[in-house]
Amino acid sequence: MTAIDTPSRRSRKPLSVTLRRIPGWIGVGLILLTVLYPMFWILMGSFKTQPEFLSEPFWALPQHWNLDNYVSAFVDGGLGTYIKNSVIAVFPSLGLILVLGTAAAYALQILVWKGRSLVLVLFLAGIMIPTQMILLPLFTVYFKIGITSTMWPLIITYTAIGMPLTVFMIATFMRAIPSEVFEAATLDGANVYRIFWSITVPLVKNAIFTVALVQFFFLWNDLLIALTFVTKSDLRTIQVGLLNFTGQYGAVDYGPLFAGISVTVFGTLALYVFLNKKVMAGMTSGAVKG
Amino acid sequence: MESVFRNRGATLLMLTPALLVYTIVMLIPIVWSVTYTFQSGNAVTGFEFVGFDNWIKFFGDETAIDALWFTLRYAIVMTTLQVAAGYGLALLYIFFLRNRSSLVRATIFFPVILPTVAVALMFTRMFEAAPTAGPVNAIIMWLGGDLTDFLGDPGYSFWVIIIMDVWRSMGFYAVLLYAGLVEIPQDIMESARIDGASGWKLVRKIVFPLSLPILLSSLIFSINGTLKVFDSIVALTNGGPGSATTPLTLYMFRTSFAYGQYGYGSTVAFMLTLLCLVATIFVFRSMRKDVTR
């Protein structure tokens, strides 16, 4: 139930109303088709053989459902290593971003001290700064301290880059908490840490989850930072790895390429189906709470 | 209650880690990068002070100016289309699908989380002309059109990038704007309805004005994101054909890492930063009077 819903359970709707909604449903169907069809096409392609690609029309289903292309993508393409590298780079960064960002948002939004608005603006400015602006100095430093053949450049850079948006978004959600909540907590004798941990964090829990998801897409989809700082081929993340996939197989070897895309697309889908419910639940409950 | 929240120790403890990481990894490198714009050379060959040479070079560099125009064109077209598509979808969710929208929302949101490179490889194949016609060309030919090399033609490749990036991002803006729209209080909507507002009139007079704050955020978010476009273009066209689809971000990457010109690369990056700053201030100022009232 959303706040804006019209009363949907009136008495039975007349037929004319149902008919008037048909064009709308066709529109929704077309939008869903444009979103889903390309992925379906890739999935079907991942089972096709090279001759099928070149001679059969694009809508033809594969003649055999064999996994040769997948084996090739993992064995020759190194897809497993890429996925592992992405996980190693993204999850520690994500954890750091959320812990540091939430604490900082509390210090900037709820705590009272001179100069806090200035520091908040300083964080905000970071949202605008293109990553290109920090690449060269960071590259120089990472190179000099000799960590370019590890995952550390990615983790460090990801953590810092995620900070501005995280602080900004969580601070915005904290601003929405009615001040009576804090007054009541203070009167009940809670100290500043208790109010953070037992009151503020639970109240913005859904926001933190949403922010985590947004940051996850940013980091998982990052190509620029990974492309710059990953100097060894066996440390490539999934994005850099896929980018090299075409070069590796040439422009014409379709099967393994489609299998590689399918793995990343449907792997992400599996993760999404699991996470999506929480996100949507978080958003709707956030809308009702007022 | 002031005294509880006026706690210097807690402030330091909670703010310092984030601020430290942010300062060391972002703020200092930004300043450092600005000093590079007055130098020539790179980490290996060493640096040399050249004054404003890099800045002068930028405005005489045809490729850089082309990249600047491409970036602006892309940002304006993409921001308009993705926020409009997102707003349209958000209205669709709220007024047409109502509480049945969650599956549709989830489906249209899905491309947002897909790795950009995978999407770009997918669209390359969709719009392909050789060695075999992709679905788009196959349909065009079935309708009686000619085989078109979309990615080999500068005019078309721009629009392929746009189509792909709208496809990728509309679900995100839809959910963002939807989240703003569901916050509009039920009683305002109800009293507007009682006063006789419905359909488009309700959207124009009530929903749109009340969603201006979230629209402002979307616009600023979008314009900043689109000015920084990199991944999708690198993976889809790699800036080509020629340098027809090369944005400033990619040009900076090339000058720095392919040609080792750190000073000039930093200058290009600085121009991009300036562009983001100006665009944000422009959007903010042109909308703030409506938002704050």
Coordinates of C-alpha atoms in Angstrom, one line a residue:
Chain A
M1 CA 0.0 0.0 0.0
T2 CA 1.5 3.3 -1.0
A3 CA 0.5 6.7 0.4
I4 CA -0.7 7.9 -2.9
D5 CA -3.0 5.0 -3.8
T6 CA -6.5 5.8 -4.8
P7 CA -9.1 3.6 -3.1
S8 CA -8.6 0.5 -5.2
R9 CA -11.2 -1.8 -3.7
R10 CA -14.3 0.1 -4.8
S11 CA -17.3 -2.0 -6.0
R12 CA -16.7 -4.0 -9.1
K13 CA -15.4 -1.9 -12.0
P14 CA -17.6 -1.5 -15.1
L15 CA -16.4 -3.2 -18.3
S16 CA -15.7 0.1 -20.0
V17 CA -13.1 0.9 -17.3
T18 CA -11.4 -2.4 -17.9
L19 CA -11.4 -1.9 -21.7
R20 CA -9.9 1.6 -21.3
R21 CA -7.0 0.2 -19.5
I22 CA -6.0 -2.3 -22.3
P23 CA -3.7 0.2 -24.2
G24 CA -2.0 0.9 -20.9
W25 CA -1.3 -2.8 -20.3
I26 CA 0.0 -3.2 -23.9
G27 CA 2.4 -0.3 -23.2
V28 CA 3.6 -1.9 -20.0
G29 CA 4.0 -5.2 -21.9
L30 CA 6.1 -3.5 -24.6
I31 CA 8.4 -1.8 -22.0
L32 CA 8.9 -5.2 -20.2
L33 CA 9.6 -6.8 -23.6
T34 CA 12.4 -4.3 -24.4
V35 CA 13.9 -4.9 -21.0
L36 CA 13.7 -8.7 -21.0
Y37 CA 14.2 -9.7 -24.7
P38 CA 17.9 -8.7 -25.1
M39 CA 18.7 -10.9 -22.1
F40 CA 16.7 -13.8 -23.4
W41 CA 18.4 -13.4 -26.7
I42 CA 21.8 -13.6 -25.0
L43 CA 20.8 -16.6 -23.0
M44 CA 19.6 -18.5 -26.1
G45 CA 22.8 -17.5 -27.9
S46 CA 25.0 -18.9 -25.2
F47 CA 23.9 -22.4 -26.3
K48 CA 24.3 -21.9 -30.0
T49 CA 27.2 -23.1 -32.1
Q50 CA 29.2 -20.8 -34.4
P51 CA 27.5 -22.0 -37.6
E52 CA 24.1 -21.4 -36.0
F53 CA 25.0 -17.8 -35.3
L54 CA 26.1 -17.2 -38.9
S55 CA 23.4 -19.1 -40.8
E56 CA 20.3 -19.2 -38.6
P57 CA 18.0 -16.2 -38.0
F58 CA 18.4 -14.4 -34.6
W59 CA 15.1 -15.6 -33.2
A60 CA 15.9 -19.3 -33.9
L61 CA 16.3 -21.4 -30.7
P62 CA 19.5 -23.4 -30.2
Q63 CA 19.5 -26.9 -31.8
H64 CA 21.3 -28.5 -28.9
W65 CA 21.4 -27.4 -25.2
N66 CA 25.0 -28.1 -24.5
L67 CA 27.3 -26.2 -22.1
D68 CA 30.4 -26.2 -24.3
N69 CA 30.4 -22.4 -24.5
Y70 CA 30.2 -22.1 -20.7
V71 CA 33.1 -24.5 -20.2
S72 CA 35.1 -22.5 -22.7
A73 CA 34.3 -19.2 -21.0
F74 CA 35.4 -20.5 -17.6
V75 CA 38.4 -22.6 -18.7
D76 CA 39.9 -20.5 -21.5
G77 CA 38.3 -17.2 -20.5
G78 CA 39.1 -17.2 -16.8
L79 CA 35.6 -16.0 -15.9
G80 CA 35.8 -17.6 -12.4
T81 CA 39.0 -15.6 -11.5
Y82 CA 37.4 -12.4 -12.7
I83 CA 34.3 -12.9 -10.5
K84 CA 36.5 -13.8 -7.5
N85 CA 38.6 -10.7 -8.0
S86 CA 35.5 -8.5 -8.1
V87 CA 34.2 -10.0 -4.9
I88 CA 37.5 -9.5 -3.2
A89 CA 37.6 -5.8 -4.2
V90 CA 34.0 -4.9 -3.8
F91 CA 32.8 -6.4 -0.5
P92 CA 35.5 -5.0 1.9
S93 CA 35.0 -1.6 0.3
L94 CA 31.3 -1.8 0.7
G95 CA 31.6 -2.7 4.4
L96 CA 34.0 0.2 5.1
I97 CA 31.8 2.6 3.1
L98 CA 28.7 1.8 5.2
V99 CA 30.3 1.8 8.6
L100 CA 32.4 4.9 8.1
G101 CA 29.7 6.7 6.1
T102 CA 26.9 6.1 8.6
A103 CA 29.0 7.2 11.6
A104 CA 30.1 10.3 9.7
A105 CA 26.5 11.1 8.7
Y106 CA 25.5 10.9 12.4
A107 CA 28.3 13.2 13.4
L108 CA 27.4 15.7 10.7
Q109 CA 23.6 15.6 10.9
I110 CA 22.7 14.8 14.5
L111 CA 25.6 15.9 16.6
V112 CA 26.0 19.6 17.3
W113 CA 29.3 21.3 16.7
K114 CA 30.7 24.4 15.1
G115 CA 31.7 23.9 11.4
R116 CA 29.6 20.8 10.7
S117 CA 27.8 22.4 7.8
L118 CA 31.2 23.3 6.2
V119 CA 32.4 19.7 6.5
L120 CA 29.1 18.4 5.1
V121 CA 29.6 20.7 2.1
L122 CA 33.2 19.4 1.8
F123 CA 31.8 15.8 1.5
L124 CA 29.0 17.0 -0.9
A125 CA 31.6 18.5 -3.2
G126 CA 33.0 15.0 -3.7
I127 CA 29.9 13.8 -5.5
M128 CA 30.7 16.2 -8.3
I129 CA 34.4 15.5 -8.7
P130 CA 35.1 13.2 -11.6
T131 CA 37.2 10.2 -10.7
Q132 CA 39.6 11.2 -13.5
M133 CA 40.7 14.1 -11.2
I134 CA 42.2 11.8 -8.6
L135 CA 43.6 9.0 -10.9
L136 CA 47.0 10.3 -11.6
P137 CA 48.1 11.3 -8.1
L138 CA 46.8 8.0 -6.8
F139 CA 48.5 6.0 -9.5
T140 CA 51.7 7.7 -8.6
V141 CA 51.4 7.0 -4.9
Y142 CA 50.2 3.4 -5.3
F143 CA 53.1 2.8 -7.7
K144 CA 55.6 4.4 -5.3
I145 CA 54.5 2.4 -2.2
G146 CA 54.4 -0.8 -4.4
I147 CA 50.9 -2.0 -4.0
T148 CA 49.9 -2.0 -7.6
S149 CA 50.0 -5.8 -7.9
T150 CA 47.5 -6.2 -5.1
M151 CA 43.8 -5.5 -4.7
W152 CA 44.5 -2.7 -2.2
P153 CA 44.4 0.2 -4.7
L154 CA 40.9 -0.8 -5.6
I155 CA 39.7 -1.3 -2.0
I156 CA 41.2 2.0 -0.9
T157 CA 39.9 4.0 -3.8
Y158 CA 36.5 2.5 -3.8
T159 CA 36.1 3.2 -0.1
A160 CA 36.9 6.9 -0.5
I161 CA 34.8 7.3 -3.7
G162 CA 31.8 5.8 -2.0
M163 CA 32.0 8.2 0.9
P164 CA 30.4 11.4 -0.4
L165 CA 27.2 9.9 -1.7
T166 CA 26.8 7.6 1.3
V167 CA 27.3 10.4 3.8
F168 CA 24.9 12.7 1.9
M169 CA 22.1 10.1 1.5
I170 CA 22.2 8.7 5.0
A171 CA 22.4 12.3 6.5
T172 CA 19.4 13.2 4.4
F173 CA 17.4 10.2 5.9
M174 CA 18.6 11.1 9.4
R175 CA 17.3 14.7 8.9
A176 CA 13.9 13.2 8.4
I177 CA 13.8 11.7 11.9
P178 CA 11.4 13.9 14.0
S179 CA 13.4 15.7 16.7
E180 CA 10.9 14.4 19.3
V181 CA 12.4 11.0 18.9
F182 CA 15.8 12.4 20.1
E183 CA 14.2 14.4 22.8
A184 CA 12.4 11.4 24.2
A185 CA 15.6 9.3 24.1
T186 CA 17.6 12.1 25.8
L187 CA 14.9 12.3 28.6
D188 CA 15.1 8.6 29.0
G189 CA 18.8 9.0 29.7
A190 CA 20.3 7.5 26.6
N191 CA 23.8 8.8 25.8
V192 CA 25.1 9.9 22.4
Y193 CA 26.4 6.4 21.3
R194 CA 23.2 4.7 22.6
I195 CA 21.1 7.1 20.6
F196 CA 23.2 6.3 17.5
W197 CA 23.2 2.6 17.8
S198 CA 19.7 1.8 19.3
I199 CA 17.7 4.6 17.8
T200 CA 19.2 6.3 14.7
V201 CA 20.6 3.3 13.0
P202 CA 17.4 1.2 13.3
L203 CA 15.4 4.2 12.0
V204 CA 17.6 4.6 8.9
K205 CA 18.1 0.8 8.5
N206 CA 16.2 0.7 5.2
A207 CA 18.1 3.8 4.0
I208 CA 21.4 2.1 4.8
F209 CA 20.3 -1.0 2.9
T210 CA 19.2 1.1 -0.1
V211 CA 22.5 3.0 -0.1
A212 CA 24.4 -0.3 0.2
L213 CA 22.7 -1.5 -2.9
V214 CA 23.4 1.7 -4.9
Q215 CA 27.0 1.6 -3.9
F216 CA 27.2 -2.1 -4.7
F217 CA 26.1 -1.3 -8.3
F218 CA 28.6 1.5 -8.6
L219 CA 31.5 -0.6 -7.4
W220 CA 30.6 -3.8 -9.2
N221 CA 30.0 -1.9 -12.4
D222 CA 33.2 0.2 -12.1
L223 CA 35.5 0.0 -15.1
L224 CA 37.6 3.1 -14.8
I225 CA 39.3 2.5 -11.5
A226 CA 39.8 -1.2 -12.1
L227 CA 41.2 -0.5 -15.6
T228 CA 43.6 2.0 -14.2
F229 CA 44.9 0.3 -11.1
V230 CA 44.8 -3.4 -12.1
T231 CA 48.2 -4.0 -13.8
K232 CA 48.3 -7.8 -13.6
S233 CA 46.0 -9.8 -15.8
D234 CA 45.1 -12.3 -13.1
L235 CA 43.8 -9.5 -10.9
R236 CA 41.3 -8.4 -13.4
T237 CA 37.8 -7.7 -12.1
I238 CA 34.7 -9.0 -14.0
Q239 CA 34.3 -5.7 -15.9
V240 CA 37.9 -5.5 -17.1
G241 CA 37.9 -9.2 -17.8
L242 CA 34.8 -9.0 -19.9
L243 CA 36.2 -6.1 -21.8
N244 CA 39.2 -8.3 -22.7
F245 CA 36.9 -11.2 -23.6
T246 CA 36.1 -9.8 -27.1
G247 CA 39.8 -9.3 -27.8
Q248 CA 40.6 -12.7 -26.6
Y249 CA 38.1 -14.5 -28.7
G250 CA 38.1 -12.2 -31.6
A251 CA 35.0 -10.4 -32.9
V252 CA 33.5 -13.6 -34.4
D253 CA 33.6 -16.3 -31.7
Y254 CA 30.1 -15.8 -30.4
G255 CA 29.3 -18.8 -28.3
P256 CA 31.8 -18.3 -25.4
L257 CA 31.2 -14.5 -25.5
F258 CA 27.5 -15.0 -25.1
A259 CA 28.1 -17.5 -22.3
G260 CA 30.4 -15.0 -20.5
I261 CA 27.7 -12.3 -20.8
S262 CA 25.0 -14.8 -19.6
V263 CA 27.0 -15.7 -16.6
T264 CA 27.4 -12.1 -15.5
V265 CA 23.9 -11.1 -16.4
F266 CA 22.1 -14.1 -14.8
G267 CA 24.5 -14.3 -11.9
T268 CA 23.6 -10.7 -11.1
L269 CA 19.9 -11.6 -11.6
A270 CA 20.1 -14.4 -9.0
L271 CA 21.6 -12.0 -6.5
Y272 CA 19.0 -9.4 -7.4
V273 CA 16.0 -11.7 -6.9
F274 CA 17.4 -12.4 -3.4
L275 CA 18.0 -8.7 -2.6
N276 CA 15.2 -7.1 -4.4
K277 CA 12.5 -8.1 -1.9
K278 CA 14.3 -6.4 0.9
V279 CA 14.8 -3.3 -1.1
M280 CA 11.2 -3.0 -2.2
A281 CA 10.0 -3.9 1.3
G282 CA 12.4 -1.2 2.7
M283 CA 11.1 1.4 0.3
T284 CA 7.4 0.8 0.9
S285 CA 7.7 0.5 4.7
G286 CA 9.7 3.7 4.6
A287 CA 6.8 5.3 2.8
V288 CA 4.2 4.1 5.4
K289 CA 6.2 4.9 8.6
G290 CA 5.4 8.7 8.7
Chain B
M1 CA 19.1 17.6 25.0
E2 CA 21.6 19.9 23.3
S3 CA 24.3 18.9 25.8
V4 CA 24.0 15.2 24.8
F5 CA 24.6 16.0 21.2
R6 CA 27.2 18.6 21.9
N7 CA 29.8 15.9 22.5
R8 CA 33.3 16.6 21.1
G9 CA 34.6 13.2 21.7
A10 CA 31.8 11.4 20.0
T11 CA 32.1 13.8 17.0
L12 CA 35.8 13.1 16.6
L13 CA 35.4 9.4 17.0
M14 CA 32.6 9.1 14.5
L15 CA 33.7 11.6 11.9
T16 CA 37.5 11.2 11.8
P17 CA 37.8 7.8 10.0
A18 CA 35.5 8.8 7.2
L19 CA 37.0 12.3 6.9
L20 CA 40.6 10.9 7.0
V21 CA 40.0 8.4 4.2
Y22 CA 38.1 11.1 2.2
T23 CA 40.8 13.7 2.7
I24 CA 43.8 11.4 1.9
V25 CA 42.3 9.6 -1.1
M26 CA 40.1 12.3 -2.6
L27 CA 40.8 15.9 -1.4
I28 CA 44.6 15.8 -1.4
P29 CA 44.8 14.1 -4.9
I30 CA 42.4 16.8 -6.2
V31 CA 44.7 19.6 -5.2
W32 CA 47.7 17.5 -6.3
S33 CA 46.0 17.0 -9.7
V34 CA 45.5 20.8 -10.1
T35 CA 49.3 21.3 -9.6
Y36 CA 49.8 18.7 -12.4
T37 CA 48.0 21.0 -14.8
F38 CA 51.0 23.4 -14.6
Q39 CA 53.5 20.7 -15.4
S40 CA 54.5 18.4 -18.2
G41 CA 55.8 14.9 -18.0
N42 CA 54.8 11.8 -15.9
A43 CA 55.8 9.7 -13.0
V44 CA 58.5 7.9 -14.9
T45 CA 60.2 10.8 -16.9
G46 CA 59.8 13.4 -14.1
F47 CA 57.9 16.7 -14.2
E48 CA 58.7 20.1 -15.6
F49 CA 56.9 23.4 -14.8
V50 CA 55.3 24.8 -17.9
G51 CA 52.9 27.4 -16.6
F52 CA 49.6 27.7 -18.5
D53 CA 50.9 25.8 -21.6
N54 CA 48.5 22.8 -20.9
W55 CA 45.5 25.2 -20.6
I56 CA 46.4 27.0 -23.8
K57 CA 47.0 23.6 -25.5
F58 CA 43.5 22.4 -24.5
F59 CA 41.7 25.2 -26.3
G60 CA 43.7 24.8 -29.5
D61 CA 43.4 21.0 -29.4
E62 CA 40.7 19.9 -31.9
T63 CA 40.3 16.5 -30.4
A64 CA 39.8 17.9 -26.9
I65 CA 37.2 20.4 -28.1
D66 CA 35.4 17.6 -30.0
A67 CA 35.4 15.6 -26.8
L68 CA 34.0 18.5 -24.9
W69 CA 31.2 18.9 -27.4
F70 CA 30.5 15.2 -27.3
T71 CA 30.4 15.2 -23.5
L72 CA 27.9 18.2 -23.5
R73 CA 25.7 16.7 -26.2
Y74 CA 25.6 13.4 -24.5
A75 CA 24.9 14.9 -21.0
I76 CA 22.1 17.1 -22.2
V77 CA 20.4 14.3 -24.3
M78 CA 20.9 11.6 -21.7
T79 CA 19.8 13.7 -18.7
T80 CA 16.6 14.8 -20.5
L81 CA 15.8 11.3 -21.6
Q82 CA 16.6 9.3 -18.5
V83 CA 14.9 11.6 -16.1
A84 CA 11.9 12.0 -18.4
A85 CA 11.7 8.2 -18.8
G86 CA 12.1 7.7 -15.1
Y87 CA 9.4 10.2 -14.2
G88 CA 7.1 8.7 -16.8
L89 CA 7.6 5.2 -15.4
A90 CA 7.2 6.5 -11.8
L91 CA 3.8 8.0 -12.7
L92 CA 2.9 4.8 -14.5
Y93 CA 3.7 2.8 -11.3
I94 CA 1.7 5.2 -9.1
F95 CA -1.4 5.9 -11.2
F96 CA -1.8 3.0 -13.5
L97 CA -0.3 -0.1 -11.9
R98 CA -0.8 1.2 -8.3
N99 CA -0.1 -1.6 -5.8
R100 CA 0.4 -4.1 -8.5
S101 CA 3.6 -2.3 -9.7
S102 CA 6.2 -4.1 -7.6
L103 CA 7.1 -6.9 -10.2
V104 CA 7.2 -4.3 -13.0
R105 CA 9.4 -2.0 -10.9
A106 CA 11.7 -4.8 -10.1
T107 CA 12.0 -6.0 -13.7
I108 CA 12.6 -2.5 -15.2
F109 CA 15.1 -1.8 -12.4
F110 CA 17.1 -5.0 -13.2
P111 CA 19.3 -3.5 -16.0
V112 CA 20.6 -0.9 -13.6
I113 CA 22.6 -3.5 -11.7
L114 CA 24.0 -5.3 -14.7
P115 CA 27.7 -4.9 -15.3
T116 CA 28.0 -2.2 -17.9
V117 CA 30.5 -4.1 -20.0
A118 CA 28.2 -7.1 -20.3
V119 CA 25.4 -4.7 -21.4
A120 CA 27.6 -3.0 -23.9
L121 CA 28.8 -6.3 -25.4
M122 CA 25.1 -7.3 -25.6
F123 CA 24.2 -4.1 -27.5
T124 CA 27.2 -4.4 -29.8
R125 CA 25.8 -7.7 -30.9
M126 CA 22.2 -6.4 -31.1
F127 CA 23.2 -3.6 -33.5
E128 CA 25.8 -5.5 -35.4
A129 CA 26.1 -5.5 -39.2
A130 CA 29.0 -7.9 -39.7
P131 CA 29.9 -10.7 -39.8
T132 CA 26.3 -11.4 -39.3
A133 CA 23.3 -9.1 -38.9
G134 CA 22.2 -8.6 -35.3
P135 CA 18.5 -8.6 -34.3
V136 CA 18.1 -4.8 -35.0
N137 CA 19.4 -5.1 -38.5
A138 CA 17.5 -8.3 -39.1
I139 CA 14.3 -6.6 -38.2
I140 CA 15.1 -3.6 -40.3
M141 CA 15.8 -5.8 -43.3
W142 CA 12.7 -7.8 -42.7
L143 CA 10.7 -4.5 -42.8
G144 CA 12.5 -3.8 -46.2
G145 CA 15.2 -1.5 -45.0
D146 CA 19.0 -1.7 -45.7
L147 CA 21.7 -3.3 -43.6
T148 CA 23.1 -0.4 -41.5
D149 CA 26.5 -0.4 -39.8
F150 CA 25.2 1.4 -36.7
L151 CA 28.5 1.3 -34.7
G152 CA 30.6 2.2 -37.7
D153 CA 28.7 5.4 -38.5
P154 CA 29.3 8.4 -36.2
G155 CA 25.7 9.7 -36.6
Y156 CA 24.2 6.3 -35.6
S157 CA 26.7 5.3 -32.9
F158 CA 25.8 8.3 -30.8
W159 CA 22.2 7.2 -30.7
V160 CA 23.1 3.5 -30.0
I161 CA 24.9 4.7 -26.9
I162 CA 21.9 6.8 -25.9
I163 CA 19.5 3.9 -26.4
M164 CA 21.7 1.6 -24.4
D165 CA 22.2 4.0 -21.6
V166 CA 18.5 4.9 -21.3
W167 CA 17.7 1.2 -21.3
R168 CA 20.3 0.7 -18.6
S169 CA 19.3 3.7 -16.3
M170 CA 15.6 4.4 -16.6
G171 CA 14.7 1.8 -14.0
F172 CA 16.9 3.6 -11.5
Y173 CA 15.4 7.0 -12.0
A174 CA 11.9 5.4 -12.0
V175 CA 12.5 4.0 -8.5
L176 CA 14.2 7.1 -7.3
L177 CA 11.3 9.3 -8.4
Y178 CA 8.7 6.8 -7.3
A179 CA 10.2 6.9 -3.8
G180 CA 9.7 10.6 -3.9
L181 CA 6.2 10.4 -5.2
V182 CA 5.0 7.9 -2.6
E183 CA 6.0 10.4 0.0
I184 CA 3.3 12.8 -1.1
P185 CA 0.8 12.7 1.7
Q186 CA -2.5 11.0 1.0
D187 CA -4.6 13.8 2.4
I188 CA -3.2 16.4 0.0
M189 CA -4.1 14.1 -2.9
E190 CA -7.5 13.4 -1.4
S191 CA -8.4 17.1 -1.0
A192 CA -7.2 17.8 -4.5
R193 CA -9.5 15.1 -5.8
I194 CA -12.4 16.4 -3.8
D195 CA -11.7 19.8 -5.3
G196 CA -12.2 18.2 -8.7
A197 CA -8.6 17.6 -9.8
S198 CA -7.9 14.3 -11.6
G199 CA -5.7 12.8 -14.3
W200 CA -3.2 15.2 -15.9
K201 CA -4.5 18.1 -13.9
L202 CA -3.7 16.3 -10.6
V203 CA -0.2 15.5 -11.9
R204 CA 0.4 19.0 -13.1
K205 CA -1.0 20.9 -10.2
I206 CA -0.2 18.6 -7.3
V207 CA 2.2 15.8 -8.0
F208 CA 4.7 17.7 -10.2
P209 CA 5.2 20.7 -7.8
L210 CA 5.4 18.4 -4.8
S211 CA 8.0 16.2 -6.5
L212 CA 10.3 19.1 -7.5
P213 CA 12.8 18.4 -4.7
I214 CA 13.3 14.8 -5.8
L215 CA 13.4 15.9 -9.4
L216 CA 16.1 18.4 -8.6
S217 CA 18.1 15.6 -7.0
S218 CA 17.5 13.4 -10.0
L219 CA 18.6 16.1 -12.4
I220 CA 21.8 16.9 -10.5
F221 CA 22.6 13.2 -10.1
S222 CA 21.9 12.6 -13.7
I223 CA 23.9 15.5 -15.1
N224 CA 26.9 14.6 -13.0
G225 CA 26.7 11.0 -14.0
T226 CA 26.3 11.7 -17.7
L227 CA 29.2 14.2 -17.8
K228 CA 31.4 11.5 -16.3
V229 CA 30.3 8.8 -18.8
F230 CA 33.1 6.3 -19.4
D231 CA 32.3 2.6 -19.0
S232 CA 29.5 2.2 -21.5
I233 CA 31.3 4.1 -24.2
V234 CA 34.6 2.3 -23.7
A235 CA 32.9 -1.0 -23.9
L236 CA 30.4 -0.2 -26.7
T237 CA 32.3 2.0 -29.2
N238 CA 35.7 2.6 -27.5
G239 CA 35.3 6.2 -28.6
G240 CA 34.9 5.4 -32.3
P241 CA 34.4 5.3 -35.1
G242 CA 37.5 7.5 -35.2
S243 CA 37.0 9.8 -32.2
A244 CA 33.4 10.5 -32.9
T245 CA 32.1 9.2 -29.6
T246 CA 35.1 10.1 -27.4
P247 CA 34.0 11.9 -24.2
L248 CA 36.4 14.0 -22.1
T249 CA 36.8 11.1 -19.6
L250 CA 38.1 8.8 -22.2
Y251 CA 40.3 11.5 -23.8
M252 CA 41.8 12.1 -20.4
F253 CA 42.4 8.4 -19.9
R254 CA 44.1 8.1 -23.3
T255 CA 46.3 11.2 -22.9
S256 CA 47.4 10.1 -19.5
F257 CA 47.9 6.4 -19.8
A258 CA 48.4 5.7 -23.5
Y259 CA 50.6 8.8 -24.1
G260 CA 52.0 9.4 -20.6
Q261 CA 51.0 13.0 -20.5
Y262 CA 50.0 13.5 -16.9
G263 CA 50.0 17.3 -17.0
Y264 CA 47.7 17.5 -20.0
G265 CA 45.6 14.6 -18.8
S266 CA 45.1 16.5 -15.5
T267 CA 44.1 19.6 -17.4
V268 CA 41.4 17.6 -19.3
A269 CA 40.2 16.2 -16.0
F270 CA 40.1 19.7 -14.5
M271 CA 38.0 21.0 -17.4
L272 CA 35.6 18.1 -16.8
T273 CA 35.4 19.0 -13.1
L274 CA 34.7 22.6 -14.0
L275 CA 32.0 21.5 -16.3
C276 CA 30.4 19.3 -13.5
L277 CA 30.6 22.3 -11.1
V278 CA 29.0 24.8 -13.6
A279 CA 26.3 22.3 -14.6
T280 CA 25.3 21.5 -11.0
I281 CA 25.2 25.2 -10.0
F282 CA 23.1 25.9 -13.1
V283 CA 20.6 23.1 -12.4
F284 CA 20.5 24.0 -8.7
R285 CA 19.9 27.7 -9.2
S286 CA 17.3 27.3 -11.9
M287 CA 15.3 25.0 -9.8
R288 CA 16.0 26.2 -6.2
K289 CA 13.4 29.0 -6.3
D290 CA 10.7 26.4 -7.0
V291 CA 11.9 23.9 -4.5
T292 CA 12.4 26.1 -1.5
R293 CA 9.5 28.5 -2.3

